[in-house]
PDB file of C-alpha atoms in Angstrom:
ATOM      1  CA  UNK I   1       3.110  22.835   8.095  1.00  0.00           C
ATOM      2  CA  UNK I   2      -0.596  22.317   8.689  1.00  0.00           C
ATOM      3  CA  UNK I   3      -3.348  24.569   7.393  1.00  0.00           C
ATOM      4  CA  UNK I   4      -5.244  26.191  10.315  1.00  0.00           C
ATOM      5  CA  UNK I   5      -8.350  24.013   9.685  1.00  0.00           C
ATOM      6  CA  UNK I   6      -6.166  20.894   9.854  1.00  0.00           C
ATOM      7  CA  UNK I   7      -4.612  22.051  13.118  1.00  0.00           C
ATOM      8  CA  UNK I   8      -7.888  22.235  15.078  1.00  0.00           C
ATOM      9  CA  UNK I   9      -7.830  19.900  18.055  1.00  0.00           C
ATOM     10  CA  UNK I  10     -10.950  17.702  17.934  1.00  0.00           C
ATOM     11  CA  UNK I  11     -11.848  15.785  21.083  1.00  0.00           C
ATOM     12  CA  UNK I  12     -14.372  12.938  20.972  1.00  0.00           C
ATOM     13  CA  UNK I  13     -15.553  12.820  24.580  1.00  0.00           C
ATOM     14  CA  UNK I  14     -17.404   9.557  25.198  1.00  0.00           C
ATOM     15  CA  UNK I  15     -19.230  10.345  28.422  1.00  0.00           C
ATOM     16  CA  UNK I  16     -22.737  11.648  29.009  1.00  0.00           C
ATOM     17  CA  UNK I  17     -21.260  14.157  31.540  1.00  0.00           C
ATOM     18  CA  UNK I  18     -20.104  17.350  29.842  1.00  0.00           C
ATOM     19  CA  UNK I  19     -16.270  17.627  29.725  1.00  0.00           C
ATOM     20  CA  UNK I  20     -14.616  20.091  32.079  1.00  0.00           C
ATOM     21  CA  UNK I  21     -13.246  22.758  29.764  1.00  0.00           C
ATOM     22  CA  UNK I  22     -11.268  24.325  32.641  1.00  0.00           C
ATOM     23  CA  UNK I  23      -9.326  21.064  33.125  1.00  0.00           C
ATOM     24  CA  UNK I  24      -8.786  20.816  29.321  1.00  0.00           C
ATOM     25  CA  UNK I  25      -7.427  24.351  29.224  1.00  0.00           C
ATOM     26  CA  UNK I  26      -5.123  23.617  32.180  1.00  0.00           C
ATOM     27  CA  UNK I  27      -3.759  20.527  30.367  1.00  0.00           C
ATOM     28  CA  UNK I  28      -3.173  22.593  27.211  1.00  0.00           C
ATOM     29  CA  UNK I  29      -1.360  25.209  29.285  1.00  0.00           C
ATOM     30  CA  UNK I  30       0.865  22.528  30.870  1.00  0.00           C
ATOM     31  CA  UNK I  31       1.712  21.386  27.331  1.00  0.00           C
ATOM     32  CA  UNK I  32       2.608  24.952  26.278  1.00  0.00           C
ATOM     33  CA  UNK I  33      -0.597  25.928  24.442  1.00  0.00           C
ATOM     34  CA  UNK I  34      -3.525  28.286  25.015  1.00  0.00           C
ATOM     35  CA  UNK I  35      -7.074  27.728  23.824  1.00  0.00           C
ATOM     36  CA  UNK I  36      -8.167  30.641  21.642  1.00  0.00           C
ATOM     37  CA  UNK I  37     -11.544  29.299  20.483  1.00  0.00           C
ATOM     38  CA  UNK I  38     -13.566  26.433  21.935  1.00  0.00           C
ATOM     39  CA  UNK I  39     -16.765  24.835  20.563  1.00  0.00           C
ATOM     40  CA  UNK I  40     -18.610  22.284  22.618  1.00  0.00           C
ATOM     41  CA  UNK I  41     -21.534  20.373  21.146  1.00  0.00           C
ATOM     42  CA  UNK I  42     -23.370  17.120  21.808  1.00  0.00           C
ATOM     43  CA  UNK I  43     -22.162  14.194  19.681  1.00  0.00           C
ATOM     44  CA  UNK I  44     -24.618  13.380  16.876  1.00  0.00           C
ATOM     45  CA  UNK I  45     -24.716   9.815  18.175  1.00  0.00           C
ATOM     46  CA  UNK I  46     -26.180  11.128  21.381  1.00  0.00           C
ATOM     47  CA  UNK I  47     -23.670   9.438  23.704  1.00  0.00           C
ATOM     48  CA  UNK I  48     -21.014  12.081  24.338  1.00  0.00           C
ATOM     49  CA  UNK I  49     -19.586  15.404  23.236  1.00  0.00           C
ATOM     50  CA  UNK I  50     -17.456  16.861  20.523  1.00  0.00           C
ATOM     51  CA  UNK I  51     -15.040  19.599  21.509  1.00  0.00           C
ATOM     52  CA  UNK I  52     -13.236  21.654  18.810  1.00  0.00           C
ATOM     53  CA  UNK I  53     -10.338  23.763  20.053  1.00  0.00           C
ATOM     54  CA  UNK I  54      -8.120  26.151  18.205  1.00  0.00           C
ATOM     55  CA  UNK I  55      -4.850  26.607  20.054  1.00  0.00           C
ATOM     56  CA  UNK I  56      -1.878  28.932  20.007  1.00  0.00           C
ATOM     57  CA  UNK I  57       0.735  28.217  18.998  1.00  0.00           C
ATOM     58  CA  UNK I  58      -0.877  26.246  16.186  1.00  0.00           C
ATOM     59  CA  UNK I  59       0.252  22.603  15.946  1.00  0.00           C
ATOM     60  CA  UNK I  60       2.679  22.100  13.069  1.00  0.00           C
ATOM     61  CA  UNK I  61       2.161  18.389  12.460  1.00  0.00           C
ATOM     62  CA  UNK I  62      -0.692  15.904  12.461  1.00  0.00           C
ATOM     63  CA  UNK I  63       0.996  13.851  15.164  1.00  0.00           C
ATOM     64  CA  UNK I  64       1.092  16.909  17.427  1.00  0.00           C
ATOM     65  CA  UNK I  65      -2.688  17.331  16.927  1.00  0.00           C
ATOM     66  CA  UNK I  66      -3.263  13.669  17.802  1.00  0.00           C
ATOM     67  CA  UNK I  67      -1.087  13.965  20.915  1.00  0.00           C
ATOM     68  CA  UNK I  68      -3.109  16.956  22.141  1.00  0.00           C
ATOM     69  CA  UNK I  69      -6.401  15.167  21.470  1.00  0.00           C
ATOM     70  CA  UNK I  70      -5.178  12.128  23.473  1.00  0.00           C
ATOM     71  CA  UNK I  71      -3.937  14.338  26.339  1.00  0.00           C
ATOM     72  CA  UNK I  72      -7.337  16.009  26.521  1.00  0.00           C
ATOM     73  CA  UNK I  73      -9.148  12.671  26.905  1.00  0.00           C
ATOM     74  CA  UNK I  74     -10.428  11.927  23.417  1.00  0.00           C
ATOM     75  CA  UNK I  75     -11.657   8.417  22.689  1.00  0.00           C
ATOM     76  CA  UNK I  76      -8.408   6.318  22.747  1.00  0.00           C
ATOM     77  CA  UNK I  77      -9.686   3.990  19.977  1.00  0.00           C
ATOM     78  CA  UNK I  78     -10.261   7.040  17.741  1.00  0.00           C
ATOM     79  CA  UNK I  79      -6.809   8.432  18.531  1.00  0.00           C
ATOM     80  CA  UNK I  80      -5.136   5.072  17.826  1.00  0.00           C
ATOM     81  CA  UNK I  81      -6.578   5.265  14.310  1.00  0.00           C
ATOM     82  CA  UNK I  82      -5.614   8.941  14.092  1.00  0.00           C
ATOM     83  CA  UNK I  83      -1.949   7.923  14.613  1.00  0.00           C
ATOM     84  CA  UNK I  84      -2.183   5.959  11.371  1.00  0.00           C
ATOM     85  CA  UNK I  85      -3.780   8.836   9.529  1.00  0.00           C
ATOM     86  CA  UNK I  86      -1.185  11.278  10.935  1.00  0.00           C
ATOM     87  CA  UNK I  87       1.653   9.042   9.760  1.00  0.00           C
ATOM     88  CA  UNK I  88       0.225   8.863   6.269  1.00  0.00           C
ATOM     89  CA  UNK I  89      -0.682  12.607   6.092  1.00  0.00           C
ATOM     90  CA  UNK I  90       2.349  13.664   3.991  1.00  0.00           C
ATOM     91  CA  UNK I  91       1.807  10.851   1.455  1.00  0.00           C
ATOM     92  CA  UNK I  92      -1.877  11.184   0.656  1.00  0.00           C
ATOM     93  CA  UNK I  93      -3.625  13.429  -1.902  1.00  0.00           C
ATOM     94  CA  UNK I  94      -4.559  16.930  -0.726  1.00  0.00           C
ATOM     95  CA  UNK I  95      -8.293  16.127  -0.597  1.00  0.00           C
ATOM     96  CA  UNK I  96      -7.522  13.392   1.967  1.00  0.00           C
ATOM     97  CA  UNK I  97      -5.513  15.835   4.040  1.00  0.00           C
ATOM     98  CA  UNK I  98      -8.583  18.065   4.344  1.00  0.00           C
ATOM     99  CA  UNK I  99     -10.585  15.258   6.010  1.00  0.00           C
ATOM    100  CA  UNK I 100      -7.913  13.413   7.968  1.00  0.00           C
ATOM    101  CA  UNK I 101      -9.165  14.520  11.407  1.00  0.00           C
ATOM    102  CA  UNK I 102     -12.907  13.980  11.284  1.00  0.00           C
ATOM    103  CA  UNK I 103     -15.363  13.489  14.103  1.00  0.00           C
ATOM    104  CA  UNK I 104     -18.260  11.081  13.745  1.00  0.00           C
ATOM    105  CA  UNK I 105     -21.067  12.321  11.530  1.00  0.00           C
ATOM    106  CA  UNK I 106     -24.333  10.466  11.269  1.00  0.00           C
ATOM    107  CA  UNK I 107     -25.200   9.302   7.806  1.00  0.00           C
ATOM    108  CA  UNK I 108     -28.598   7.876   6.974  1.00  0.00           C
ATOM    109  CA  UNK I 109     -26.942   5.571   4.389  1.00  0.00           C
ATOM    110  CA  UNK I 110     -24.723   3.848   6.928  1.00  0.00           C
ATOM    111  CA  UNK I 111     -25.456   0.192   7.373  1.00  0.00           C
ATOM    112  CA  UNK I 112     -25.832   0.608  11.163  1.00  0.00           C
ATOM    113  CA  UNK I 113     -28.569   3.240  10.773  1.00  0.00           C
ATOM    114  CA  UNK I 114     -30.440   1.142   8.183  1.00  0.00           C
ATOM    115  CA  UNK I 115     -30.481  -1.864  10.587  1.00  0.00           C
ATOM    116  CA  UNK I 116     -31.738   0.300  13.495  1.00  0.00           C
ATOM    117  CA  UNK I 117     -34.615   1.700  11.492  1.00  0.00           C
ATOM    118  CA  UNK I 118     -35.753  -1.783  10.361  1.00  0.00           C
ATOM    119  CA  UNK I 119     -35.698  -3.266  13.882  1.00  0.00           C
TER     120      UNK I 119
END
């Protein structure tokens, strides 16, 4: 069973056009879920959107969360990696379970940011 914070559906929408939340809710309904809380914010990278959705019934496995994210149009490369994380979820320490489903966060220490500042 997932903790509520681990069951949040996190969509990485890689398009400058804002995602259609009505379409996302319709897809959730088709899959047997209802959105109970939705947060939409621009991606910190500036090239898309992050959508956080709490659904009922709450997903009970990491793979179920990944499936919902993929259905809703999340970045397929991200979700491919999430399948690996979901598969390993039961076998990793609890601190890793708390951060298994992360969205991109900018970090000034990342190599990419350091190179961009020096250019």
